[in-house]
Amino acid sequence: MWWRPGQGPQPLGKKRHGCLSCFGAAESVAAERMAPQEEPGTELAPRGLPSSATRLFTWDEIGLHTKQGDPNRERWLVIDRKVYDIRSFYLRHPGGAGILSSHVGQDATDAFEAFHVDKSFVKKFLNLLLIGELAPDQPSLEPSKNESLLMDFRELRAMVEKMELLKPNTYFFMAFLFHIIILEVASWLTLLYFGTSLLPIIVSLVLLTISQVQASWLQHDLGHLSVFQKPKWNHLLHKLVMCHIVGASANWWNLLHFQHHAKPNCYTKDPDLDAHPFLFTLGKSLSVELGAKKKKYMPYNHQHKYFSFTMPPLLFPTYFHYRTFYVAFKKKFWVDLAWMLTFYIKFFYIYGSLLEIKTLLAYYLLFRMMESSWFVWVSQMSHIPMHIDYDKNLDWFSLQLQGTCNVDQSLFNDWFTGHLNFQIEHHLFPTMPRHNYWKVAPLVKSLCAKHGVEYKCKPLLTAFADILRSLKDSGELWLDAYLHQ
């Protein structure tokens, strides 16, 4: 989750450590900056103490020292019963402070396992932050977590690794890249050979939109390090696909996306919920809370009506355009910005040679709106209808099953959604290549049945309709609380 090993300080750009959340952002960060440093007025605990001198902690003590809202709050988390102090490091974390801060005061073992390809490689440097371990009489997990379920899930994960389901078939993904390039070329050739009348423009728009959305699914695979066995090849191709083909920052996407994976549907910790409460009210308890506080930023009781013509078509052309450039400049992702510039040069050169400037700008806006609509409906069908609340510190399996659901498998659904119809399996095993989701799904269903956990799977159109249904329900809950509480 954090940094690279080595015999001494070395630039991170020379060898990737295979950490999902740290992808790309580590290019210019040296190991010296990543090592813990003492803050003024504080003293780090001694490192490398013999076991007899190791400081022992209880969960009550950890909870007391990491209490939310305390101005003197410590930043401790637990991995494999070891207690680590990240206070001197979390702001330097190449993957962003958010993914670490979301686990302060909690056991982060399963998140650590899920987000790392080479865990032994990373664990060598965890000792830099080690301050102690849980006392022998302390359970490995907090009381809020289902220990028997989590132990079974860890056995399942070991089985998945033994079955080599985390091993990618690179030819599968290269075929997808080839069809993305073919579609983009076909979009331009349509205008070149058939002219720029209305019908060729429509056909060209459709082809380019399909190419862009499929590129978005492929960059998602690359960001999760699930295309190549070597992380560096995932990193390099991610730059090509996300920055050059899609025109957005790969680093920005990772900063955003892995916070979502760490705490899906947990308000204030999942950036995908940032639309609450300014545009929408999400989730039952959050909606009641908002209404009881007499807050009304929008007419939420009508949000199921205005969602369709606001968020889906406008997310990419407006907010994402602004955010990807803003974050890239702010965090000095110069490599990403250079790659992104090649997208705009290519687009306006090849299409500008065929279309007049007004038509070109309209063409660009339309394909971005179509791309955005496709992406939003697919990405939100598995999350908005699910449970949304503050972080209750559930175990990894329960957290992911509570915040995600699946859509029926078919060749079309797999292609149309980029295999995000297997959202449950994707969230449980974020580094798993998508072509193996269907293989692990029966094992996940069996584990759910054993422990009485609901495994939700629905038809594609039902999943889309459930977005509007859930928005309608949460809007009505808000209105009732607003008027009567």
Tab-separated table of C-alpha atoms in Angstrom:
chain	number	residue	atom	x	y	z
A	1	MET	CA	0.000	0.000	0.000
A	2	TRP	CA	2.914	2.265	0.417
A	3	TRP	CA	6.514	2.226	-0.846
A	4	ARG	CA	9.443	0.402	-2.465
A	5	PRO	CA	12.216	-1.581	-0.882
A	6	GLY	CA	15.889	-1.388	-1.666
A	7	GLN	CA	19.282	-1.368	-0.056
A	8	GLY	CA	19.191	2.381	0.180
A	9	PRO	CA	17.224	5.384	-1.023
A	10	GLN	CA	16.452	5.022	-4.726
A	11	PRO	CA	14.117	6.863	-7.066
A	12	LEU	CA	10.799	5.077	-7.311
A	13	GLY	CA	10.683	5.537	-11.058
A	14	LYS	CA	13.409	2.932	-11.551
A	15	LYS	CA	11.409	-0.018	-10.298
A	16	ARG	CA	7.701	-0.262	-9.619
A	17	HIS	CA	6.475	-1.948	-6.501
A	18	GLY	CA	3.171	-3.250	-7.829
A	19	CYS	CA	0.925	-1.186	-5.556
A	20	LEU	CA	-2.428	-0.342	-7.106
A	21	SER	CA	-3.028	2.844	-5.192
A	22	CYS	CA	0.498	4.137	-5.778
A	23	PHE	CA	0.513	3.642	-9.549
A	24	GLY	CA	2.108	6.381	-11.581
A	25	ALA	CA	2.107	8.998	-8.858
A	26	ALA	CA	5.411	7.653	-7.592
A	27	GLU	CA	7.351	8.620	-10.705
A	28	SER	CA	9.082	11.624	-9.184
A	29	VAL	CA	8.949	10.622	-5.522
A	30	ALA	CA	12.217	9.440	-4.027
A	31	ALA	CA	12.462	6.867	-1.297
A	32	GLU	CA	13.980	9.465	1.011
A	33	ARG	CA	10.758	11.449	0.954
A	34	MET	CA	8.700	8.366	1.580
A	35	ALA	CA	10.596	7.251	4.686
A	36	PRO	CA	8.994	8.296	7.993
A	37	GLN	CA	10.263	11.558	9.435
A	38	GLU	CA	9.703	12.871	12.900
A	39	GLU	CA	7.268	15.718	13.287
A	40	PRO	CA	8.215	18.645	15.519
A	41	GLY	CA	7.696	17.771	19.146
A	42	THR	CA	7.221	14.046	18.519
A	43	GLU	CA	9.451	11.026	18.775
A	44	LEU	CA	9.009	7.901	16.751
A	45	ALA	CA	8.982	4.624	18.620
A	46	PRO	CA	12.242	2.678	18.448
A	47	ARG	CA	12.479	0.373	15.417
A	48	GLY	CA	13.576	-3.227	15.339
A	49	LEU	CA	13.084	-3.903	19.078
A	50	PRO	CA	13.256	-7.515	20.241
A	51	SER	CA	9.906	-9.146	20.856
A	52	SER	CA	10.312	-8.807	24.632
A	53	ALA	CA	10.424	-5.020	24.281
A	54	THR	CA	7.691	-4.686	21.646
A	55	ARG	CA	4.932	-2.319	22.657
A	56	LEU	CA	1.599	-4.122	22.977
A	57	PHE	CA	-1.736	-2.535	22.115
A	58	THR	CA	-5.376	-3.294	22.773
A	59	TRP	CA	-8.169	-2.414	20.361
A	60	ASP	CA	-9.613	-0.091	23.003
A	61	GLU	CA	-6.324	1.775	23.182
A	62	ILE	CA	-6.095	2.034	19.407
A	63	GLY	CA	-9.673	3.294	19.263
A	64	LEU	CA	-9.020	5.872	21.976
A	65	HIS	CA	-5.922	7.249	20.271
A	66	THR	CA	-7.459	7.316	16.760
A	67	LYS	CA	-10.865	8.689	17.701
A	68	GLN	CA	-12.485	10.629	14.865
A	69	GLY	CA	-12.662	14.365	15.551
A	70	ASP	CA	-9.937	14.378	18.179
A	71	PRO	CA	-7.472	17.203	17.302
A	72	ASN	CA	-4.641	15.099	18.753
A	73	ARG	CA	-5.730	11.988	16.891
A	74	GLU	CA	-3.022	9.441	16.143
A	75	ARG	CA	-2.842	7.809	12.718
A	76	TRP	CA	-2.400	4.157	13.517
A	77	LEU	CA	-3.599	1.149	11.570
A	78	VAL	CA	-3.152	-2.606	11.894
A	79	ILE	CA	-1.882	-5.151	9.352
A	80	ASP	CA	-1.408	-8.815	10.345
A	81	ARG	CA	-1.634	-7.830	14.027
A	82	LYS	CA	1.204	-5.330	13.625
A	83	VAL	CA	0.478	-1.707	14.536
A	84	TYR	CA	1.854	1.009	12.254
A	85	ASP	CA	1.991	4.764	12.729
A	86	ILE	CA	1.480	6.495	9.355
A	87	ARG	CA	1.370	10.067	10.666
A	88	SER	CA	4.727	10.987	9.125
A	89	PHE	CA	4.015	9.240	5.869
A	90	TYR	CA	0.354	9.425	4.809
A	91	LEU	CA	0.676	12.906	3.266
A	92	ARG	CA	3.670	11.677	1.269
A	93	HIS	CA	1.861	8.570	0.089
A	94	PRO	CA	2.199	8.547	-3.721
A	95	GLY	CA	-1.288	7.085	-4.022
A	96	GLY	CA	-2.778	9.917	-1.988
A	97	ALA	CA	-3.491	10.356	1.688
A	98	GLY	CA	-7.127	9.324	1.433
A	99	ILE	CA	-6.681	5.591	0.934
A	100	LEU	CA	-4.500	5.375	4.065
A	101	SER	CA	-6.573	7.743	6.190
A	102	SER	CA	-9.708	5.702	5.471
A	103	HIS	CA	-8.255	2.827	7.503
A	104	VAL	CA	-6.924	4.763	10.498
A	105	GLY	CA	-7.794	2.927	13.715
A	106	GLN	CA	-8.787	-0.212	11.806
A	107	ASP	CA	-7.401	-3.544	10.709
A	108	ALA	CA	-6.279	-2.997	7.099
A	109	THR	CA	-4.936	-6.490	6.434
A	110	ASP	CA	-7.414	-7.438	3.728
A	111	ALA	CA	-7.198	-4.090	1.971
A	112	PHE	CA	-3.419	-4.484	1.987
A	113	GLU	CA	-3.728	-7.979	0.519
A	114	ALA	CA	-6.222	-6.864	-2.123
A	115	PHE	CA	-4.242	-3.877	-3.403
A	116	HIS	CA	-0.795	-5.432	-3.769
A	117	VAL	CA	0.579	-7.786	-6.366
A	118	ASP	CA	3.868	-8.543	-4.577
A	119	LYS	CA	3.064	-8.315	-0.882
A	120	SER	CA	6.340	-9.723	0.447
A	121	PHE	CA	8.152	-7.051	-1.564
A	122	VAL	CA	6.219	-4.278	0.160
A	123	LYS	CA	6.184	-5.755	3.645
A	124	LYS	CA	9.947	-5.336	3.924
A	125	PHE	CA	9.455	-1.606	4.429
A	126	LEU	CA	6.437	-1.762	6.698
A	127	ASN	CA	8.939	-1.986	9.563
A	128	LEU	CA	9.794	1.676	8.958
A	129	LEU	CA	6.414	2.550	10.426
A	130	LEU	CA	6.126	-0.253	12.984
A	131	ILE	CA	5.365	0.856	16.559
A	132	GLY	CA	4.135	-2.403	18.093
A	133	GLU	CA	1.601	-5.181	17.789
A	134	LEU	CA	-1.666	-6.365	19.261
A	135	ALA	CA	-1.427	-7.909	22.709
A	136	PRO	CA	-1.688	-11.729	22.743
A	137	ASP	CA	-5.121	-11.619	24.384
A	138	GLN	CA	-6.506	-9.319	21.673
A	139	PRO	CA	-8.484	-10.672	18.712
A	140	SER	CA	-7.014	-10.082	15.257
A	141	LEU	CA	-10.145	-8.192	14.194
A	142	GLU	CA	-12.363	-5.527	15.683
A	143	PRO	CA	-15.739	-6.614	17.147
A	144	SER	CA	-17.593	-5.009	14.208
A	145	LYS	CA	-16.131	-7.578	11.795
A	146	ASN	CA	-17.358	-11.096	11.114
A	147	GLU	CA	-14.295	-13.185	11.922
A	148	SER	CA	-15.586	-16.564	10.720
A	149	LEU	CA	-16.707	-15.064	7.397
A	150	LEU	CA	-13.423	-13.279	6.923
A	151	MET	CA	-11.389	-16.391	7.716
A	152	ASP	CA	-13.366	-18.290	5.080
A	153	PHE	CA	-12.799	-15.489	2.593
A	154	ARG	CA	-9.059	-15.590	3.233
A	155	GLU	CA	-9.132	-19.311	2.521
A	156	LEU	CA	-10.996	-18.522	-0.697
A	157	ARG	CA	-8.377	-15.980	-1.658
A	158	ALA	CA	-5.627	-18.546	-1.059
A	159	MET	CA	-7.535	-20.956	-3.292
A	160	VAL	CA	-7.870	-18.261	-5.974
A	161	GLU	CA	-4.126	-17.705	-5.929
A	162	LYS	CA	-3.471	-21.460	-6.082
A	163	MET	CA	-5.824	-21.782	-9.074
A	164	GLU	CA	-3.860	-18.948	-10.749
A	165	LEU	CA	-7.018	-16.901	-11.273
A	166	LEU	CA	-4.986	-13.748	-10.658
A	167	LYS	CA	-2.801	-14.586	-13.655
A	168	PRO	CA	-3.751	-12.582	-16.767
A	169	ASN	CA	-4.195	-13.757	-20.336
A	170	THR	CA	-2.450	-10.882	-22.088
A	171	TYR	CA	-3.698	-11.959	-25.531
A	172	PHE	CA	-7.271	-11.411	-24.337
A	173	PHE	CA	-6.532	-7.785	-23.517
A	174	MET	CA	-4.462	-7.185	-26.639
A	175	ALA	CA	-7.466	-8.292	-28.710
A	176	PHE	CA	-9.517	-5.648	-26.906
A	177	LEU	CA	-6.891	-3.004	-27.608
A	178	PHE	CA	-6.881	-4.005	-31.281
A	179	HIS	CA	-10.671	-3.639	-31.584
A	180	ILE	CA	-10.476	-0.222	-29.868
A	181	ILE	CA	-7.946	1.005	-32.423
A	182	ILE	CA	-9.952	-0.460	-35.330
A	183	LEU	CA	-13.101	1.343	-34.171
A	184	GLU	CA	-11.290	4.673	-33.828
A	185	VAL	CA	-9.745	4.378	-37.278
A	186	ALA	CA	-13.130	3.378	-38.737
A	187	SER	CA	-14.674	6.496	-37.194
A	188	TRP	CA	-12.247	8.749	-39.060
A	189	LEU	CA	-12.396	6.762	-42.313
A	190	THR	CA	-16.185	7.061	-42.331
A	191	LEU	CA	-15.899	10.834	-42.583
A	192	LEU	CA	-13.016	10.644	-45.046
A	193	TYR	CA	-14.734	8.374	-47.563
A	194	PHE	CA	-18.433	9.176	-47.062
A	195	GLY	CA	-18.222	12.913	-46.440
A	196	THR	CA	-19.461	15.083	-43.629
A	197	SER	CA	-23.194	14.969	-44.165
A	198	LEU	CA	-25.463	14.080	-41.261
A	199	LEU	CA	-25.506	10.277	-41.629
A	200	PRO	CA	-21.705	9.768	-41.877
A	201	ILE	CA	-21.237	12.083	-38.874
A	202	ILE	CA	-23.724	10.036	-36.835
A	203	VAL	CA	-22.030	6.759	-37.792
A	204	SER	CA	-18.622	8.253	-37.002
A	205	LEU	CA	-19.841	9.486	-33.624
A	206	VAL	CA	-21.181	6.059	-32.707
A	207	LEU	CA	-17.934	4.313	-33.701
A	208	LEU	CA	-15.777	6.789	-31.792
A	209	THR	CA	-17.998	6.575	-28.708
A	210	ILE	CA	-17.765	2.786	-28.675
A	211	SER	CA	-13.992	3.004	-29.061
A	212	GLN	CA	-13.690	5.503	-26.213
A	213	VAL	CA	-15.864	3.561	-23.786
A	214	GLN	CA	-14.056	0.306	-24.508
A	215	ALA	CA	-10.778	2.174	-23.969
A	216	SER	CA	-12.129	3.319	-20.607
A	217	TRP	CA	-12.764	-0.307	-19.628
A	218	LEU	CA	-9.270	-1.310	-20.788
A	219	GLN	CA	-7.548	1.488	-18.874
A	220	HIS	CA	-9.490	0.293	-15.832
A	221	ASP	CA	-7.907	-3.150	-16.272
A	222	LEU	CA	-4.468	-1.619	-16.657
A	223	GLY	CA	-4.881	0.570	-13.584
A	224	HIS	CA	-5.703	-2.563	-11.605
A	225	LEU	CA	-2.486	-4.215	-12.850
A	226	SER	CA	-4.498	-7.077	-14.329
A	227	VAL	CA	-3.306	-7.064	-17.963
A	228	PHE	CA	0.385	-7.957	-17.609
A	229	GLN	CA	2.161	-9.965	-14.934
A	230	LYS	CA	4.827	-7.259	-14.619
A	231	PRO	CA	3.451	-4.022	-13.076
A	232	LYS	CA	5.721	-1.785	-15.186
A	233	TRP	CA	4.042	-2.921	-18.406
A	234	ASN	CA	0.616	-2.167	-16.923
A	235	HIS	CA	1.870	1.291	-15.960
A	236	LEU	CA	3.270	2.057	-19.401
A	237	LEU	CA	0.240	0.900	-21.366
A	238	HIS	CA	-2.042	2.667	-18.898
A	239	LYS	CA	-0.411	5.948	-19.918
A	240	LEU	CA	-1.014	5.149	-23.580
A	241	VAL	CA	-4.637	4.117	-23.216
A	242	MET	CA	-5.865	6.566	-20.553
A	243	CYS	CA	-3.848	9.639	-21.516
A	244	HIS	CA	-3.359	9.278	-25.273
A	245	ILE	CA	-6.509	7.394	-26.351
A	246	VAL	CA	-9.002	8.655	-23.743
A	247	GLY	CA	-7.408	12.047	-23.031
A	248	ALA	CA	-7.417	11.957	-19.212
A	249	SER	CA	-4.797	11.597	-16.478
A	250	ALA	CA	-4.002	8.023	-15.459
A	251	ASN	CA	-2.667	9.171	-12.076
A	252	TRP	CA	-5.778	11.243	-11.393
A	253	TRP	CA	-7.991	8.261	-12.110
A	254	ASN	CA	-6.035	6.031	-9.749
A	255	LEU	CA	-6.153	8.553	-6.913
A	256	LEU	CA	-9.923	8.677	-7.289
A	257	HIS	CA	-10.694	5.061	-8.054
A	258	PHE	CA	-8.779	3.255	-5.339
A	259	GLN	CA	-10.293	5.342	-2.586
A	260	HIS	CA	-13.619	4.079	-3.935
A	261	HIS	CA	-12.389	0.478	-3.840
A	262	ALA	CA	-11.063	0.817	-0.301
A	263	LYS	CA	-14.396	1.971	1.136
A	264	PRO	CA	-17.192	1.588	-1.450
A	265	ASN	CA	-20.406	3.447	-0.612
A	266	CYS	CA	-18.928	4.818	2.632
A	267	TYR	CA	-19.806	8.504	2.753
A	268	THR	CA	-16.827	10.897	3.188
A	269	LYS	CA	-14.456	8.034	2.263
A	270	ASP	CA	-15.740	7.068	-1.185
A	271	PRO	CA	-15.220	9.947	-3.669
A	272	ASP	CA	-17.918	8.465	-5.908
A	273	LEU	CA	-20.430	9.787	-3.360
A	274	ASP	CA	-19.261	13.395	-3.623
A	275	ALA	CA	-22.517	14.337	-5.378
A	276	HIS	CA	-24.230	13.978	-1.982
A	277	PRO	CA	-25.704	16.306	-0.822
A	278	PHE	CA	-25.145	19.100	-3.338
A	279	LEU	CA	-26.734	17.403	-6.363
A	280	PHE	CA	-28.404	14.273	-4.985
A	281	THR	CA	-29.247	12.692	-1.691
A	282	LEU	CA	-28.005	9.105	-1.557
A	283	GLY	CA	-28.828	6.221	0.731
A	284	LYS	CA	-31.645	5.824	3.229
A	285	SER	CA	-29.943	6.910	6.451
A	286	LEU	CA	-28.043	9.788	4.829
A	287	SER	CA	-31.246	11.077	3.246
A	288	VAL	CA	-33.124	11.010	6.546
A	289	GLU	CA	-30.190	12.727	8.258
A	290	LEU	CA	-30.119	15.445	5.589
A	291	GLY	CA	-33.852	16.019	5.819
A	292	ALA	CA	-33.833	16.156	9.614
A	293	LYS	CA	-31.179	18.883	9.417
A	294	LYS	CA	-33.537	20.877	7.121
A	295	LYS	CA	-30.941	21.025	4.338
A	296	LYS	CA	-32.107	21.442	0.763
A	297	TYR	CA	-29.534	22.123	-1.948
A	298	MET	CA	-31.728	20.614	-4.665
A	299	PRO	CA	-35.334	19.415	-4.962
A	300	TYR	CA	-34.280	15.887	-4.014
A	301	ASN	CA	-37.819	14.518	-4.216
A	302	HIS	CA	-37.494	15.032	-7.978
A	303	GLN	CA	-33.914	13.779	-8.331
A	304	HIS	CA	-34.983	10.579	-10.076
A	305	LYS	CA	-36.364	12.835	-12.822
A	306	TYR	CA	-33.406	15.173	-13.299
A	307	PHE	CA	-30.690	12.514	-12.881
A	308	SER	CA	-31.020	11.145	-16.419
A	309	PHE	CA	-30.355	14.452	-18.184
A	310	THR	CA	-27.742	15.807	-15.768
A	311	MET	CA	-25.249	13.299	-14.369
A	312	PRO	CA	-24.989	10.759	-17.248
A	313	PRO	CA	-24.518	13.155	-20.197
A	314	LEU	CA	-22.663	15.937	-18.371
A	315	LEU	CA	-20.208	14.190	-16.027
A	316	PHE	CA	-17.433	13.812	-18.619
A	317	PRO	CA	-17.836	17.081	-20.592
A	318	THR	CA	-17.909	19.201	-17.429
A	319	TYR	CA	-16.673	17.864	-14.095
A	320	PHE	CA	-14.245	15.196	-15.294
A	321	HIS	CA	-12.660	17.537	-17.835
A	322	TYR	CA	-12.027	20.106	-15.136
A	323	ARG	CA	-10.888	17.661	-12.459
A	324	THR	CA	-8.432	15.668	-14.565
A	325	PHE	CA	-6.541	18.808	-15.604
A	326	TYR	CA	-6.827	20.466	-12.190
A	327	VAL	CA	-5.398	17.466	-10.318
A	328	ALA	CA	-2.712	16.854	-12.962
A	329	PHE	CA	-1.478	20.440	-12.677
A	330	LYS	CA	-1.800	20.607	-8.895
A	331	LYS	CA	0.104	17.372	-8.313
A	332	LYS	CA	2.533	18.040	-11.184
A	333	PHE	CA	1.735	14.954	-13.229
A	334	TRP	CA	3.751	16.350	-16.124
A	335	VAL	CA	4.099	13.019	-17.931
A	336	ASP	CA	0.338	12.563	-17.878
A	337	LEU	CA	-0.206	16.101	-19.151
A	338	ALA	CA	2.216	15.527	-22.023
A	339	TRP	CA	0.443	12.329	-23.026
A	340	MET	CA	-2.955	14.055	-22.736
A	341	LEU	CA	-1.743	16.822	-25.035
A	342	THR	CA	-1.068	14.213	-27.734
A	343	PHE	CA	-4.726	13.172	-27.586
A	344	TYR	CA	-5.976	16.691	-28.290
A	345	ILE	CA	-3.379	17.300	-31.005
A	346	LYS	CA	-4.362	14.050	-32.710
A	347	PHE	CA	-8.102	14.632	-32.393
A	348	PHE	CA	-8.200	18.218	-33.630
A	349	TYR	CA	-5.717	17.506	-36.401
A	350	ILE	CA	-7.324	14.437	-37.978
A	351	TYR	CA	-10.945	15.479	-37.439
A	352	GLY	CA	-10.230	19.179	-37.944
A	353	SER	CA	-8.968	18.398	-41.429
A	354	LEU	CA	-12.447	17.116	-42.301
A	355	LEU	CA	-14.854	19.221	-40.229
A	356	GLU	CA	-15.394	22.957	-39.884
A	357	ILE	CA	-14.538	24.406	-36.497
A	358	LYS	CA	-18.145	24.721	-35.258
A	359	THR	CA	-18.995	21.221	-36.426
A	360	LEU	CA	-15.771	19.907	-34.901
A	361	LEU	CA	-16.537	21.383	-31.483
A	362	ALA	CA	-20.105	20.061	-31.624
A	363	TYR	CA	-18.759	16.645	-32.664
A	364	TYR	CA	-16.369	16.596	-29.707
A	365	LEU	CA	-19.069	17.618	-27.232
A	366	LEU	CA	-21.526	15.035	-28.555
A	367	PHE	CA	-19.161	12.080	-28.389
A	368	ARG	CA	-18.116	13.084	-24.870
A	369	MET	CA	-21.773	13.257	-23.812
A	370	MET	CA	-22.508	9.851	-25.357
A	371	GLU	CA	-19.410	8.356	-23.764
A	372	SER	CA	-20.311	9.885	-20.408
A	373	SER	CA	-23.871	8.539	-20.512
A	374	TRP	CA	-22.703	5.003	-21.245
A	375	PHE	CA	-20.053	5.144	-18.516
A	376	VAL	CA	-22.292	6.601	-15.785
A	377	TRP	CA	-25.184	4.179	-16.248
A	378	VAL	CA	-22.816	1.195	-16.176
A	379	SER	CA	-20.614	2.395	-13.313
A	380	GLN	CA	-23.522	3.401	-11.084
A	381	MET	CA	-25.867	0.448	-11.679
A	382	SER	CA	-23.955	-1.629	-9.137
A	383	HIS	CA	-23.517	1.013	-6.430
A	384	ILE	CA	-26.261	3.663	-6.175
A	385	PRO	CA	-29.028	1.084	-5.522
A	386	MET	CA	-26.954	-0.552	-2.779
A	387	HIS	CA	-26.495	0.352	0.895
A	388	ILE	CA	-24.900	3.779	1.367
A	389	ASP	CA	-23.894	5.061	4.801
A	390	TYR	CA	-20.942	6.163	6.907
A	391	ASP	CA	-18.107	3.697	7.379
A	392	LYS	CA	-19.156	1.057	9.918
A	393	ASN	CA	-15.760	-0.689	9.805
A	394	LEU	CA	-17.099	-3.947	8.388
A	395	ASP	CA	-14.870	-6.802	7.317
A	396	TRP	CA	-13.619	-6.715	3.717
A	397	PHE	CA	-16.086	-9.301	2.395
A	398	SER	CA	-19.172	-7.794	4.051
A	399	LEU	CA	-18.183	-4.267	3.015
A	400	GLN	CA	-17.833	-5.173	-0.661
A	401	LEU	CA	-21.027	-7.270	-0.788
A	402	GLN	CA	-22.985	-4.510	0.952
A	403	GLY	CA	-21.905	-1.842	-1.537
A	404	THR	CA	-21.908	-3.765	-4.825
A	405	CYS	CA	-24.116	-6.022	-6.929
A	406	ASN	CA	-23.816	-7.967	-10.175
A	407	VAL	CA	-25.604	-7.953	-13.520
A	408	ASP	CA	-26.434	-11.115	-15.452
A	409	GLN	CA	-23.678	-12.586	-17.570
A	410	SER	CA	-23.934	-12.695	-21.357
A	411	LEU	CA	-21.504	-12.006	-24.172
A	412	PHE	CA	-23.164	-8.645	-24.782
A	413	ASN	CA	-23.288	-7.673	-21.093
A	414	ASP	CA	-19.640	-8.646	-20.620
A	415	TRP	CA	-18.575	-6.497	-23.580
A	416	PHE	CA	-20.967	-3.610	-22.931
A	417	THR	CA	-19.935	-3.222	-19.290
A	418	GLY	CA	-16.267	-4.170	-19.624
A	419	HIS	CA	-17.076	-7.139	-17.339
A	420	LEU	CA	-18.200	-4.723	-14.614
A	421	ASN	CA	-21.354	-6.808	-14.527
A	422	PHE	CA	-19.152	-8.912	-12.188
A	423	GLN	CA	-18.782	-5.998	-9.805
A	424	ILE	CA	-18.806	-8.194	-6.696
A	425	GLU	CA	-15.893	-10.338	-7.832
A	426	HIS	CA	-14.037	-7.277	-9.091
A	427	HIS	CA	-14.300	-5.555	-5.711
A	428	LEU	CA	-13.315	-8.646	-3.755
A	429	PHE	CA	-10.291	-9.299	-5.982
A	430	PRO	CA	-9.351	-5.964	-7.629
A	431	THR	CA	-6.192	-7.346	-9.265
A	432	MET	CA	-8.007	-10.286	-10.869
A	433	PRO	CA	-8.132	-10.119	-14.696
A	434	ARG	CA	-11.713	-9.744	-15.848
A	435	HIS	CA	-11.739	-12.903	-17.968
A	436	ASN	CA	-11.573	-14.947	-14.740
A	437	TYR	CA	-14.507	-13.358	-12.902
A	438	TRP	CA	-16.952	-16.018	-14.097
A	439	LYS	CA	-14.663	-18.731	-12.730
A	440	VAL	CA	-14.568	-17.374	-9.183
A	441	ALA	CA	-18.230	-16.280	-9.083
A	442	PRO	CA	-19.600	-19.732	-8.045
A	443	LEU	CA	-17.100	-19.848	-5.172
A	444	VAL	CA	-18.173	-16.393	-3.986
A	445	LYS	CA	-21.854	-17.395	-4.214
A	446	SER	CA	-21.139	-20.502	-2.153
A	447	LEU	CA	-19.429	-18.446	0.548
A	448	CYS	CA	-22.365	-16.028	0.605
A	449	ALA	CA	-24.832	-18.911	0.981
A	450	LYS	CA	-22.799	-20.424	3.835
A	451	HIS	CA	-22.859	-17.192	5.857
A	452	GLY	CA	-26.274	-15.863	4.847
A	453	VAL	CA	-24.899	-12.907	2.879
A	454	GLU	CA	-27.079	-11.728	-0.008
A	455	TYR	CA	-25.458	-12.055	-3.434
A	456	LYS	CA	-27.408	-9.685	-5.659
A	457	CYS	CA	-27.515	-10.260	-9.411
A	458	LYS	CA	-30.053	-8.737	-11.794
A	459	PRO	CA	-30.796	-8.157	-15.499
A	460	LEU	CA	-29.050	-5.203	-17.156
A	461	LEU	CA	-32.157	-3.086	-17.749
A	462	THR	CA	-33.385	-3.801	-14.227
A	463	ALA	CA	-30.048	-2.567	-12.898
A	464	PHE	CA	-30.454	0.696	-14.831
A	465	ALA	CA	-34.029	1.126	-13.589
A	466	ASP	CA	-32.922	0.462	-10.007
A	467	ILE	CA	-30.737	3.577	-10.129
A	468	LEU	CA	-33.834	5.716	-10.650
A	469	ARG	CA	-35.875	3.691	-8.182
A	470	SER	CA	-33.299	4.120	-5.430
A	471	LEU	CA	-33.006	7.854	-6.140
A	472	LYS	CA	-36.778	8.154	-5.908
A	473	ASP	CA	-36.853	6.278	-2.595
A	474	SER	CA	-34.053	8.317	-1.019
A	475	GLY	CA	-35.656	11.552	-2.270
A	476	GLU	CA	-38.956	10.616	-0.620
A	477	LEU	CA	-37.185	9.736	2.627
A	478	TRP	CA	-35.481	13.125	2.574
A	479	LEU	CA	-38.770	14.931	1.953
A	480	ASP	CA	-40.555	13.104	4.762
A	481	ALA	CA	-37.760	13.904	7.227
A	482	TYR	CA	-37.554	17.493	5.963
A	483	LEU	CA	-41.274	18.075	6.540
A	484	HIS	CA	-41.926	16.066	9.675
A	485	GLN	CA	-38.763	15.732	11.759
